[in-house]
Coordinates of C-alpha atoms in Angstrom, one line a residue:
Chain A
M11 CA -0.4 -0.2 -0.4
A12 CA 1.4 3.3 -1.3
D13 CA 3.2 5.5 1.9
D14 CA 0.8 8.7 2.2
G15 CA 3.7 10.3 4.0
V16 CA 2.3 9.8 7.1
N17 CA 5.0 7.9 9.5
T18 CA 3.4 8.0 13.1
K19 CA 5.8 6.3 15.6
V20 CA 4.1 5.9 18.4
E21 CA 5.9 4.6 21.8
A22 CA 3.4 3.3 24.0
V23 CA 4.5 2.4 28.0
S24 CA 7.9 4.1 28.2
K25 CA 10.4 1.5 29.8
A26 CA 13.7 1.5 28.2
T27 CA 14.6 -2.0 27.3
T28 CA 11.0 -2.9 26.4
E29 CA 10.9 -4.6 23.2
T30 CA 8.6 -3.3 20.2
I31 CA 6.8 -4.6 17.2
E32 CA 6.1 -2.7 14.4
L33 CA 2.7 -2.6 13.0
R34 CA 1.6 -1.3 9.7
T35 CA -2.1 0.0 9.5
E36 CA -3.8 -0.1 5.8
D37 CA -3.7 3.3 5.5
G38 CA -0.1 3.6 5.8
G39 CA 0.8 4.1 9.5
V40 CA 3.3 3.0 11.2
F41 CA 3.3 2.1 15.1
D42 CA 6.1 0.7 17.3
V43 CA 4.2 -1.0 19.9
D44 CA 5.5 -2.4 23.5
K45 CA 5.4 -6.0 23.0
P46 CA 3.4 -6.3 26.1
V47 CA 0.5 -4.2 24.7
A48 CA 0.8 -6.2 21.1
M49 CA 0.6 -9.4 22.8
E50 CA -3.0 -8.1 24.0
F51 CA -3.8 -8.8 20.5
L52 CA -4.7 -12.0 20.5
I53 CA -4.3 -12.5 16.7
L54 CA -0.6 -11.2 17.1
K55 CA -0.1 -13.9 20.1
S56 CA -1.1 -16.7 18.2
F57 CA 0.9 -15.7 15.4
Y58 CA 4.0 -15.5 17.5
E59 CA 3.0 -18.7 19.4
D60 CA 2.3 -20.9 16.7
E61 CA 5.2 -19.9 14.3
G62 CA 7.3 -20.4 17.7
R63 CA 9.6 -18.0 16.0
V64 CA 12.2 -16.1 18.1
F65 CA 10.9 -12.4 18.8
D66 CA 12.4 -10.2 16.4
K67 CA 11.4 -7.1 15.2
T68 CA 9.0 -7.8 12.3
S69 CA 6.8 -5.7 11.0
I70 CA 3.5 -6.9 10.7
R71 CA 0.8 -5.5 8.4
L72 CA -2.8 -5.2 10.1
P73 CA -5.0 -5.0 6.8
N74 CA -7.9 -4.0 8.5
V75 CA -7.2 -1.7 10.3
K76 CA -6.5 1.8 10.3
Q77 CA -3.8 4.5 12.2
L78 CA -6.9 6.5 14.0
E79 CA -8.0 2.9 15.2
L80 CA -4.8 1.6 16.1
S81 CA -3.9 4.5 18.0
K82 CA -6.8 4.3 20.2
V83 CA -6.4 1.1 20.9
I84 CA -3.2 1.3 21.7
E85 CA -3.9 4.0 24.1
Y86 CA -6.7 1.9 25.6
C87 CA -4.5 -1.4 25.8
T88 CA -1.7 0.3 27.5
R89 CA -3.6 1.8 30.5
A90 CA -5.4 -1.3 31.0
L91 CA -2.1 -2.7 31.1
E92 CA -1.2 0.2 33.9
F93 CA -4.6 -0.6 35.9
G94 CA -4.1 -4.1 35.9
A95 CA -0.7 -3.8 37.3
K96 CA -2.2 -0.9 39.8
S97 CA -4.9 -3.6 41.0
A98 CA -2.6 -6.6 41.7
A99 CA -0.2 -4.3 43.7
A100 CA -3.3 -3.3 45.4
A101 CA -4.6 -6.2 46.2
G102 CA -5.9 -6.7 50.2
D103 CA -6.3 -3.5 50.4
K104 CA -9.8 -2.5 50.0
D105 CA -9.5 1.1 50.0
A106 CA -7.0 1.0 47.3
E107 CA -8.4 -1.2 45.1
R108 CA -11.4 0.9 45.0
M109 CA -9.0 3.8 44.4
V110 CA -7.9 1.7 41.6
R111 CA -11.5 0.9 39.9
Q112 CA -12.8 4.7 40.3
E113 CA -9.6 6.0 38.2
R114 CA -10.2 3.0 35.8
E115 CA -13.9 4.0 35.5
G116 CA -13.2 7.6 35.0
F117 CA -10.7 6.9 32.3
E118 CA -12.8 5.1 30.5
A119 CA -15.7 7.5 30.9
E120 CA -13.7 10.0 29.3
F121 CA -11.9 7.5 26.5
V122 CA -15.1 6.6 25.1
D123 CA -17.2 10.2 25.9
E124 CA -15.0 11.3 23.3
L125 CA -15.9 8.7 20.5
S126 CA -18.7 9.4 17.7
N127 CA -20.9 7.0 16.9
E128 CA -18.7 6.1 13.7
M129 CA -15.4 5.7 15.7
L130 CA -17.3 3.6 18.3
K131 CA -18.5 1.1 15.4
E132 CA -15.2 1.1 13.7
L133 CA -13.2 0.6 16.9
I134 CA -15.3 -2.4 17.5
L135 CA -14.5 -3.7 14.2
A136 CA -11.0 -3.0 14.7
V137 CA -10.9 -5.0 18.1
N138 CA -12.9 -7.7 16.7
F139 CA -10.4 -8.6 14.3
L140 CA -7.3 -8.0 16.4
D141 CA -9.0 -10.0 19.0
I142 CA -8.7 -8.0 22.2
K143 CA -11.2 -9.5 24.7
E144 CA -11.5 -7.0 27.6
M145 CA -11.5 -4.1 25.1
L146 CA -14.4 -5.4 22.9
D147 CA -16.2 -5.9 26.1
F148 CA -15.6 -2.7 27.5
L149 CA -17.0 -1.3 23.7
I150 CA -20.1 -3.6 23.5
R151 CA -21.0 -2.4 27.0
S152 CA -20.5 1.4 25.9
V153 CA -22.5 0.7 22.9
A154 CA -25.4 -0.7 25.1
N155 CA -25.5 2.3 27.1
R156 CA -25.4 4.6 24.3
I157 CA -28.3 2.9 23.0
R158 CA -30.3 1.6 25.9
N159 CA -32.8 4.8 25.6
R160 CA -33.0 5.6 22.0
S161 CA -35.9 5.5 19.7
V162 CA -35.6 2.9 17.0
A163 CA -34.8 4.7 14.1
Y164 CA -31.6 5.5 15.9
V165 CA -31.1 2.4 16.3
R166 CA -31.4 1.4 12.5
Q167 CA -29.1 4.0 11.5
F168 CA -26.4 3.3 14.1
F169 CA -26.0 -0.2 12.7
D170 CA -26.7 0.5 9.5
I171 CA -30.1 -1.3 9.5
E172 CA -32.9 -1.7 6.9
N173 CA -36.6 -1.6 7.8
D174 CA -37.6 -4.8 6.2
F175 CA -41.3 -4.2 7.8
T176 CA -44.3 -3.2 6.0
P177 CA -45.9 0.0 7.7
Q178 CA -48.9 -2.4 8.9
E179 CA -46.0 -5.2 10.3
E180 CA -44.4 -2.3 12.4
D181 CA -47.6 -1.0 13.7
Q182 CA -48.5 -4.2 14.9
I183 CA -45.5 -4.8 16.6
H184 CA -45.2 -1.1 18.2
Q185 CA -48.9 -1.8 19.6
E186 CA -47.9 -5.3 21.1
N187 CA -46.0 -3.6 24.0
A188 CA -46.6 0.7 22.9
W189 CA -45.5 1.3 26.5
A190 CA -42.0 0.4 25.9
F191 CA -41.7 3.7 23.8
E192 CA -42.5 6.0 26.2
G193 CA -39.9 8.4 28.2
V194 CA -37.0 7.4 24.8
D195 CA -34.2 10.6 24.3
A196 CA -35.3 12.2 21.4
D197 CA -33.5 11.8 18.3
Chain B
M3 CA -20.2 10.0 7.6
S4 CA -18.8 7.2 6.0
K5 CA -21.4 4.0 5.8
L6 CA -20.1 0.9 7.4
N7 CA -18.8 -1.4 4.2
R8 CA -18.4 -4.3 6.7
D9 CA -21.2 -6.4 8.3
F10 CA -21.2 -6.0 12.0
P11 CA -20.6 -9.6 13.5
S12 CA -23.8 -11.1 14.7
D13 CA -22.1 -12.3 17.9
V14 CA -21.3 -8.7 18.8
I15 CA -24.6 -7.9 18.1
T16 CA -26.4 -10.8 20.4
D17 CA -23.8 -9.4 23.1
I18 CA -24.7 -5.7 23.0
L19 CA -28.8 -6.7 23.2
C20 CA -27.6 -9.4 26.2
Q21 CA -27.1 -6.1 28.0
L22 CA -30.0 -4.0 27.3
P23 CA -33.2 -3.8 30.0
V24 CA -36.4 -5.9 28.8
K25 CA -38.4 -2.4 28.1
T26 CA -35.3 -1.4 25.4
L27 CA -35.7 -5.1 24.0
L28 CA -39.2 -4.9 23.4
R29 CA -38.9 -1.4 21.7
F30 CA -36.2 -2.9 19.4
R31 CA -38.4 -6.1 18.3
C32 CA -39.2 -3.1 15.8
V33 CA -36.2 -2.6 14.6
S34 CA -36.0 -5.3 11.9
K35 CA -37.3 -8.8 11.1
R36 CA -34.2 -10.2 12.0
W37 CA -33.8 -8.1 15.2
H38 CA -37.5 -9.5 16.0
S39 CA -37.2 -12.8 15.7
Q40 CA -33.6 -12.9 17.9
I41 CA -35.6 -10.8 20.6
D42 CA -38.4 -13.3 21.0
G43 CA -36.1 -16.4 20.5
P44 CA -36.0 -18.6 23.4
D45 CA -32.3 -19.1 23.1
F46 CA -32.0 -15.1 23.4
V47 CA -34.4 -15.1 26.5
Q48 CA -32.2 -17.6 28.1
L49 CA -29.1 -15.8 27.3
H50 CA -30.3 -12.4 28.8
L51 CA -31.8 -14.0 32.0
G52 CA -28.3 -15.9 32.3
R53 CA -26.5 -12.4 32.1
S54 CA -28.5 -10.5 34.3
L55 CA -28.2 -13.1 37.1
A56 CA -24.7 -13.7 36.8
T57 CA -23.7 -9.8 36.5
K58 CA -26.6 -8.7 39.0
S59 CA -28.1 -6.3 36.4
N60 CA -31.7 -5.7 35.8
L61 CA -32.6 -6.7 39.7
S62 CA -35.1 -5.2 41.6
L63 CA -36.7 -5.2 45.0
I64 CA -40.2 -6.2 45.3
L65 CA -41.9 -4.6 48.3
K66 CA -45.1 -5.4 49.2
K67 CA -47.9 -3.8 52.1
W68 CA -50.8 -3.0 50.9
Y69 CA -49.9 -2.5 47.2
L70 CA -46.7 -3.7 45.6
Y71 CA -43.6 -1.3 45.1
S72 CA -40.4 -1.9 43.3
A73 CA -37.0 -0.6 43.8
E74 CA -34.1 -0.9 41.6
F75 CA -31.1 -3.2 43.1
D76 CA -28.5 -0.7 42.0
S77 CA -29.1 2.0 43.7
L78 CA -32.0 0.7 46.4
H79 CA -32.9 5.1 46.5
T80 CA -36.7 5.2 45.2
A81 CA -39.9 2.6 45.5
T82 CA -42.1 3.1 42.5
E83 CA -45.8 1.7 42.6
L84 CA -46.5 -1.5 40.7
N85 CA -49.8 -2.1 38.6
P86 CA -50.4 -5.9 39.2
P87 CA -52.9 -7.6 36.7
L88 CA -55.1 -9.3 39.5
N89 CA -57.9 -6.8 40.7
I90 CA -56.9 -5.3 43.3
I91 CA -58.6 -6.5 46.4
W92 CA -56.8 -3.9 48.2
G93 CA -54.6 -5.3 50.3
L94 CA -54.9 -8.8 50.0
T95 CA -52.9 -9.4 46.7
E96 CA -49.6 -11.7 47.9
V97 CA -46.8 -12.3 46.1
F98 CA -45.9 -15.9 46.9
G99 CA -42.8 -16.0 44.7
S100 CA -40.5 -14.9 42.0
C101 CA -38.6 -17.0 39.9
N102 CA -36.5 -15.9 36.7
G103 CA -38.7 -12.5 36.2
L104 CA -42.1 -14.2 36.9
L105 CA -43.9 -13.2 39.9
A106 CA -46.4 -15.6 41.3
L107 CA -49.2 -13.5 42.8
C108 CA -52.7 -14.8 44.2
N109 CA -55.9 -12.9 46.0
S110 CA -57.3 -16.2 47.4
E111 CA -56.6 -19.9 47.2
E112 CA -58.5 -19.9 43.7
D113 CA -57.8 -16.5 42.4
M114 CA -54.1 -16.4 41.3
A115 CA -51.9 -15.6 38.3
L116 CA -48.4 -15.4 37.0
W117 CA -46.9 -11.9 36.1
N118 CA -43.9 -10.4 34.5
P119 CA -43.8 -6.8 35.5
S120 CA -40.8 -6.2 32.9
T121 CA -42.6 -7.0 29.5
R122 CA -46.5 -6.5 31.6
K123 CA -47.6 -10.0 30.1
Y124 CA -49.9 -12.1 32.9
Q125 CA -51.1 -15.5 32.7
R126 CA -54.3 -16.1 35.0
L127 CA -54.6 -19.4 36.3
P128 CA -57.5 -21.4 35.5
V129 CA -59.6 -21.6 38.7
M130 CA -59.0 -24.7 41.1
L131 CA -61.5 -25.2 43.5
V132 CA -60.1 -26.2 47.1
E133 CA -62.3 -29.5 48.4
P134 CA -62.3 -29.4 51.9
P135 CA -63.0 -33.1 53.3
S136 CA -67.0 -34.3 53.8
G137 CA -68.3 -34.5 57.2
D138 CA -70.2 -32.3 59.3
V139 CA -67.1 -30.9 61.4
R140 CA -65.8 -27.9 59.6
P141 CA -62.0 -28.1 60.1
R142 CA -59.3 -25.5 60.5
R143 CA -57.0 -25.2 57.6
F144 CA -54.2 -23.6 56.4
T145 CA -52.5 -23.0 52.9
F146 CA -48.6 -23.8 51.9
Y147 CA -47.9 -21.7 48.5
G148 CA -45.1 -22.3 46.3
F149 CA -43.7 -21.0 42.8
G150 CA -40.7 -21.7 40.9
R151 CA -38.7 -23.7 37.8
D152 CA -38.7 -27.4 37.0
P153 CA -35.5 -27.3 35.0
I154 CA -36.2 -30.9 34.1
N155 CA -39.5 -30.1 32.2
D156 CA -38.1 -26.5 31.2
D157 CA -41.6 -25.7 33.0
Y158 CA -43.0 -22.9 35.6
K159 CA -45.2 -24.3 38.6
V160 CA -47.3 -23.3 41.5
V161 CA -47.8 -25.7 44.4
R162 CA -50.9 -24.9 46.5
M163 CA -51.4 -27.4 49.5
V164 CA -54.0 -26.7 51.6
Q165 CA -54.3 -28.9 55.2
F166 CA -56.9 -29.6 57.2
V167 CA -56.7 -30.1 60.9
S168 CA -59.8 -31.2 62.7
Q169 CA -60.9 -28.8 65.5
D170 CA -60.8 -30.5 68.1
G171 CA -56.7 -31.5 67.0
D172 CA -56.1 -34.2 68.9
D173 CA -58.4 -36.7 67.2
G174 CA -56.4 -37.3 64.6
F175 CA -58.4 -36.2 61.9
F176 CA -56.5 -35.0 59.0
S177 CA -56.4 -33.8 55.5
T178 CA -54.4 -32.5 52.6
E179 CA -54.9 -31.3 49.4
L180 CA -52.1 -31.0 47.0
K181 CA -52.4 -29.4 43.3
V182 CA -49.9 -28.6 41.2
Y183 CA -50.3 -26.0 38.2
S184 CA -48.0 -26.2 35.5
L185 CA -47.6 -23.1 32.9
K186 CA -46.4 -25.4 30.0
T187 CA -50.0 -27.1 29.8
N188 CA -51.9 -24.3 31.5
S189 CA -53.3 -26.9 33.6
W190 CA -53.6 -28.1 37.3
R191 CA -53.3 -31.6 38.6
E192 CA -53.7 -33.6 42.0
I193 CA -50.7 -35.3 43.7
K194 CA -52.4 -38.0 46.3
D195 CA -49.5 -39.5 47.4
F196 CA -47.1 -37.9 49.9
P197 CA -45.0 -38.6 53.1
Y198 CA -47.0 -38.8 56.0
Y199 CA -44.7 -36.0 57.9
L200 CA -46.4 -33.4 56.3
R201 CA -49.3 -33.4 58.4
F202 CA -47.1 -32.1 61.0
M203 CA -46.2 -28.9 59.2
F204 CA -49.4 -27.2 60.0
Q205 CA -48.4 -25.9 63.4
L206 CA -50.3 -22.5 64.1
G207 CA -47.7 -21.5 66.5
Y208 CA -45.1 -21.7 63.8
L209 CA -47.4 -20.4 60.9
L210 CA -48.6 -17.4 62.5
F211 CA -45.6 -15.6 61.1
Y212 CA -46.3 -14.0 57.9
R213 CA -45.3 -15.8 54.9
R214 CA -44.1 -19.1 56.5
G215 CA -46.5 -20.9 54.6
Y216 CA -44.7 -19.5 51.0
G217 CA -42.3 -22.4 49.6
V218 CA -38.6 -21.1 49.1
F219 CA -37.3 -22.1 45.9
A220 CA -33.6 -23.2 45.2
G221 CA -32.3 -26.3 43.5
G222 CA -35.2 -26.7 41.4
A223 CA -37.3 -27.5 44.6
L224 CA -39.9 -26.0 46.8
H225 CA -38.9 -25.8 50.6
W226 CA -41.0 -25.3 53.9
V227 CA -40.0 -25.9 57.2
L228 CA -41.3 -28.7 59.8
P229 CA -41.8 -27.1 62.9
P230 CA -40.1 -29.3 65.5
G231 CA -42.6 -31.9 67.3
F232 CA -42.6 -34.8 69.4
G233 CA -39.7 -36.9 69.1
W234 CA -37.8 -35.1 66.3
D235 CA -36.3 -31.2 65.9
C236 CA -36.9 -29.3 63.0
Q237 CA -36.5 -30.8 59.6
I238 CA -36.4 -29.1 55.9
V239 CA -38.9 -30.7 53.6
A240 CA -38.7 -30.3 49.6
F241 CA -41.0 -30.6 47.1
D242 CA -38.8 -31.1 43.8
L243 CA -40.9 -29.6 41.2
G244 CA -39.1 -31.9 38.5
V245 CA -40.4 -35.5 39.7
E246 CA -43.2 -33.9 41.6
E247 CA -42.3 -35.9 45.1
F248 CA -41.4 -34.6 48.5
R249 CA -37.9 -35.5 50.4
I250 CA -36.3 -34.2 53.8
V251 CA -33.0 -32.2 53.2
P252 CA -30.7 -32.8 55.5
L253 CA -29.6 -30.5 58.2
P254 CA -26.0 -29.1 58.8
D255 CA -24.2 -31.6 61.1
H256 CA -22.6 -29.1 63.8
V257 CA -25.5 -27.2 64.1
D258 CA -26.4 -26.1 67.9
Q259 CA -29.8 -27.0 68.4
G260 CA -32.7 -25.1 70.4
F261 CA -33.3 -22.7 67.3
E262 CA -36.4 -21.4 65.5
M263 CA -35.9 -22.4 61.7
D264 CA -36.9 -20.5 58.7
L265 CA -35.5 -20.9 55.1
A266 CA -34.2 -17.9 52.6
V267 CA -32.7 -18.3 49.5
L268 CA -29.2 -16.4 48.3
E269 CA -28.3 -16.6 44.6
G270 CA -30.0 -19.7 44.0
C271 CA -28.2 -21.4 46.9
L272 CA -30.6 -22.5 50.0
C273 CA -30.6 -20.5 53.3
L274 CA -30.8 -21.8 56.8
L275 CA -32.0 -19.3 59.4
C276 CA -31.2 -20.6 62.9
N277 CA -32.9 -18.1 65.1
Y278 CA -32.0 -18.1 69.2
D279 CA -34.5 -16.9 71.2
N280 CA -34.1 -13.8 69.0
D281 CA -30.6 -12.9 70.6
Y282 CA -29.1 -14.1 67.6
V283 CA -29.1 -15.8 64.4
D284 CA -27.1 -18.1 62.3
V285 CA -27.4 -18.1 58.3
W286 CA -26.0 -21.4 57.0
V287 CA -25.9 -21.7 53.3
M288 CA -25.7 -24.8 51.2
E289 CA -23.1 -23.9 48.7
E290 CA -24.0 -27.5 46.6
Y291 CA -27.5 -28.5 46.5
G292 CA -28.2 -31.6 48.6
L293 CA -24.9 -31.9 49.8
K294 CA -25.4 -32.5 53.4
E295 CA -21.4 -31.6 53.9
S296 CA -21.6 -28.2 51.8
W297 CA -23.8 -26.4 54.4
T298 CA -21.4 -23.3 55.4
K299 CA -21.9 -20.9 58.4
L300 CA -22.2 -17.3 56.3
F301 CA -22.7 -15.3 59.0
D302 CA -24.1 -14.6 62.1
V303 CA -26.2 -11.7 63.3
S304 CA -27.2 -10.5 66.9
Q305 CA -28.8 -7.5 69.1
S306 CA -25.2 -5.4 68.8
T307 CA -24.8 -5.9 65.3
L308 CA -28.2 -4.4 63.9
N309 CA -28.2 -2.2 67.3
R310 CA -31.6 -2.9 68.1
A311 CA -33.4 -6.1 69.4
F312 CA -35.1 -7.7 66.4
G313 CA -37.3 -11.0 66.1
H314 CA -36.7 -12.0 62.5
V315 CA -34.3 -11.5 59.6
M316 CA -34.0 -12.6 56.0
P317 CA -31.4 -12.5 53.9
L318 CA -32.4 -11.0 50.6
A319 CA -28.9 -10.7 48.1
Y320 CA -25.5 -10.4 47.9
S321 CA -24.2 -6.8 47.2
K322 CA -22.5 -6.9 43.4
S323 CA -18.8 -7.5 45.0
R324 CA -20.2 -9.8 47.5
E325 CA -18.7 -8.0 50.3
K326 CA -22.5 -7.1 51.8
V327 CA -25.6 -9.1 52.3
L328 CA -28.8 -7.1 52.0
L329 CA -31.2 -8.5 55.0
E330 CA -34.4 -7.6 55.9
V331 CA -35.1 -7.4 59.5
D332 CA -38.7 -7.9 61.0
R333 CA -40.8 -7.1 57.9
D334 CA -39.9 -3.3 58.4
K335 CA -36.2 -2.8 57.7
L336 CA -33.8 -3.1 55.4
F337 CA -29.7 -3.6 56.4
W338 CA -26.6 -3.9 54.5
Y339 CA -24.6 -6.5 56.6
D340 CA -20.9 -5.7 55.9
F341 CA -19.0 -9.5 56.2
R342 CA -15.7 -8.0 56.9
R343 CA -16.5 -5.4 59.1
R344 CA -19.4 -7.8 60.7
R345 CA -21.5 -4.4 60.8
A346 CA -24.8 -3.5 59.5
K347 CA -25.8 -0.1 57.5
R348 CA -29.6 0.7 57.6
V349 CA -30.9 1.2 54.0
R350 CA -34.0 3.9 53.5
I351 CA -36.0 3.6 50.5
E352 CA -37.9 6.9 49.3
G353 CA -41.3 6.2 48.6
A354 CA -41.5 2.4 50.7
P355 CA -44.1 1.8 52.5
N356 CA -42.9 1.4 56.3
S357 CA -43.5 -2.1 56.8
F358 CA -43.4 -4.7 54.0
S359 CA -42.2 -7.9 52.4
A360 CA -39.6 -8.1 49.9
D361 CA -38.3 -10.3 47.3
I362 CA -35.4 -10.3 44.7
Y363 CA -36.7 -10.1 41.2
V364 CA -34.9 -10.0 38.1
G365 CA -36.0 -8.4 35.0
S366 CA -36.3 -10.7 32.4
L367 CA -38.3 -11.9 28.7
V368 CA -39.6 -15.0 30.5
P369 CA -42.8 -15.2 28.0
L370 CA -46.5 -15.4 29.3
G371 CA -49.4 -16.1 27.1
G372 CA -52.4 -14.6 27.5
G373 CA -53.4 -11.3 28.8
E374 CA -51.6 -7.8 29.2
V375 CA -52.0 -5.4 31.8
D376 CA -54.3 -1.8 31.0
R377 CA -52.6 0.4 33.6
K378 CA -55.6 3.1 33.3
A379 CA -57.8 0.2 33.8
L380 CA -56.5 -1.3 37.0
K381 CA -55.1 1.9 38.9
P382 CA -55.7 1.0 42.7
Q383 CA -57.9 3.3 44.5
K384 CA -55.9 5.1 46.7
E385 CA -58.7 6.7 48.8
R386 CA -59.5 3.8 50.5
K387 CA -56.3 3.7 51.9
K388 CA -56.4 5.6 54.8
S389 CA -59.7 4.3 56.6
N390 CA -58.2 0.8 56.3
T391 CA -54.8 1.3 57.3
K392 CA -55.6 1.3 60.8
H393 CA -57.6 -1.5 60.9
M394 CA -55.0 -4.0 59.1
D395 CA -52.6 -3.0 61.1
K396 CA -54.0 -4.9 63.7
F397 CA -54.4 -7.8 61.7
L398 CA -51.9 -10.5 62.7
S399 CA -50.8 -12.2 59.3
K400 CA -51.5 -12.3 55.8
G401 CA -50.8 -16.0 54.8
F402 CA -52.5 -17.2 57.7
K403 CA -56.1 -18.1 57.2
L404 CA -58.3 -19.4 60.1
T405 CA -61.3 -21.0 59.5
L406 CA -63.3 -21.9 62.3

């Protein structure tokens, strides 16, 4: 894929001697990712484990991922590892554990607040491809929260779903639980 | 805004749907034919229910005094009034069971219904008359109720057991009528074969306390207490909803005698409450149903724990972190009991009646045939509340009907 001149090198967690893996996105982005973070991507982890190869700084192309998404994924996974470490360190101390939990919740709320619906969807597709369970769970939770009080029309647009009901059919189904349409957020 | 040129994976959509509350899902049935058939499908109903139970979401507390109220378990902040489907014979509609999103309601022995408050659908049970024993003597009677899920037949069942004892008590006259309703077949069936010890469940002194006639559902069976009698200590009687048979559930080995027994359920596990003279209560939980060795003493509650005298303690649910348990005390107070700190903290719910029975309820899509509640038609008549409250406060116990 032609290099469009954008060469983004992102250094994740700054530890002097951490090994990195180079990841190239489909739109020309190049990322140096710390190995622990990259190993959160099960698609990469299984590649390294299957091949049984000695780790070297190979460059890997990710065909289904764009730079914007990858940078967000790296940001989340890096912080997730940090929180994991903090949580482990706080184990046994209930108050410290609570503090870590709250800090994490704060980060996650801010992280998802900044995402448009489009970005949220693109991230889900990218994370699903990269096979990162924890982040996928988080994104799924975020989508559920975002749509729970939304209208049918909003949700159709969100997921790009075509309405295949006739107006009579839809009206019938609506009437079966008319009360469920009350108190819904305006579009 | 670019159009997604890749299909959203269907298992991701399922995971998202699983996290939505029932009201939202009922609305989203309109989104498309695919979503409609998915949300209505029995697999998804189970998946959604399973996830709610595992993550403790969609949970509420159902409170009953004259009317029914619900409060979200997450916050336990405000109680909102519910509109159950039975004609509200003011104050007398009882909730005698809560299972997988279905509530079992009764106005009387012959007027019962199953109700899903989340979907607002209900099923009135066909009227099944109670047949008192023949003869001139009018016996005393007591009715035991129970509701739960039969996992073997994937069915929900209601049990109604009416016991008759002659007025003189000692002359040995006795009869039991046991009938079981199945939701799947929407029909009743009488069971004529049952163990002799059932007759000893009818002990006025024990049954005076509200709700002791309601079976506790755990391990696919309904449980009641067999109070102590001549030659035995209390026992736990179980009615297996699958095979529709009775058995005795063994008690823990090292439990001190001399207590009054009650039963409860915590996250599907049977609990044994041993009340020692209202001085303290030991709470045991059967971690693995049916396995005697799995009885574990979970905690005990004393007067000093609650900072007050008490008569009756009922555990309702663990907190999400499992560090605490919600307790109902004396039918009018709620406490969070902290296991680690061994302290109890009072919970006050805005709008809740000042005395109540409490049940844990999980919102689900579990379907019921038949009718739907019309909110406007069944709004309870609040005007009658004031004049009758004083009168009813003197009434001892709702579940107890003494026929003389």
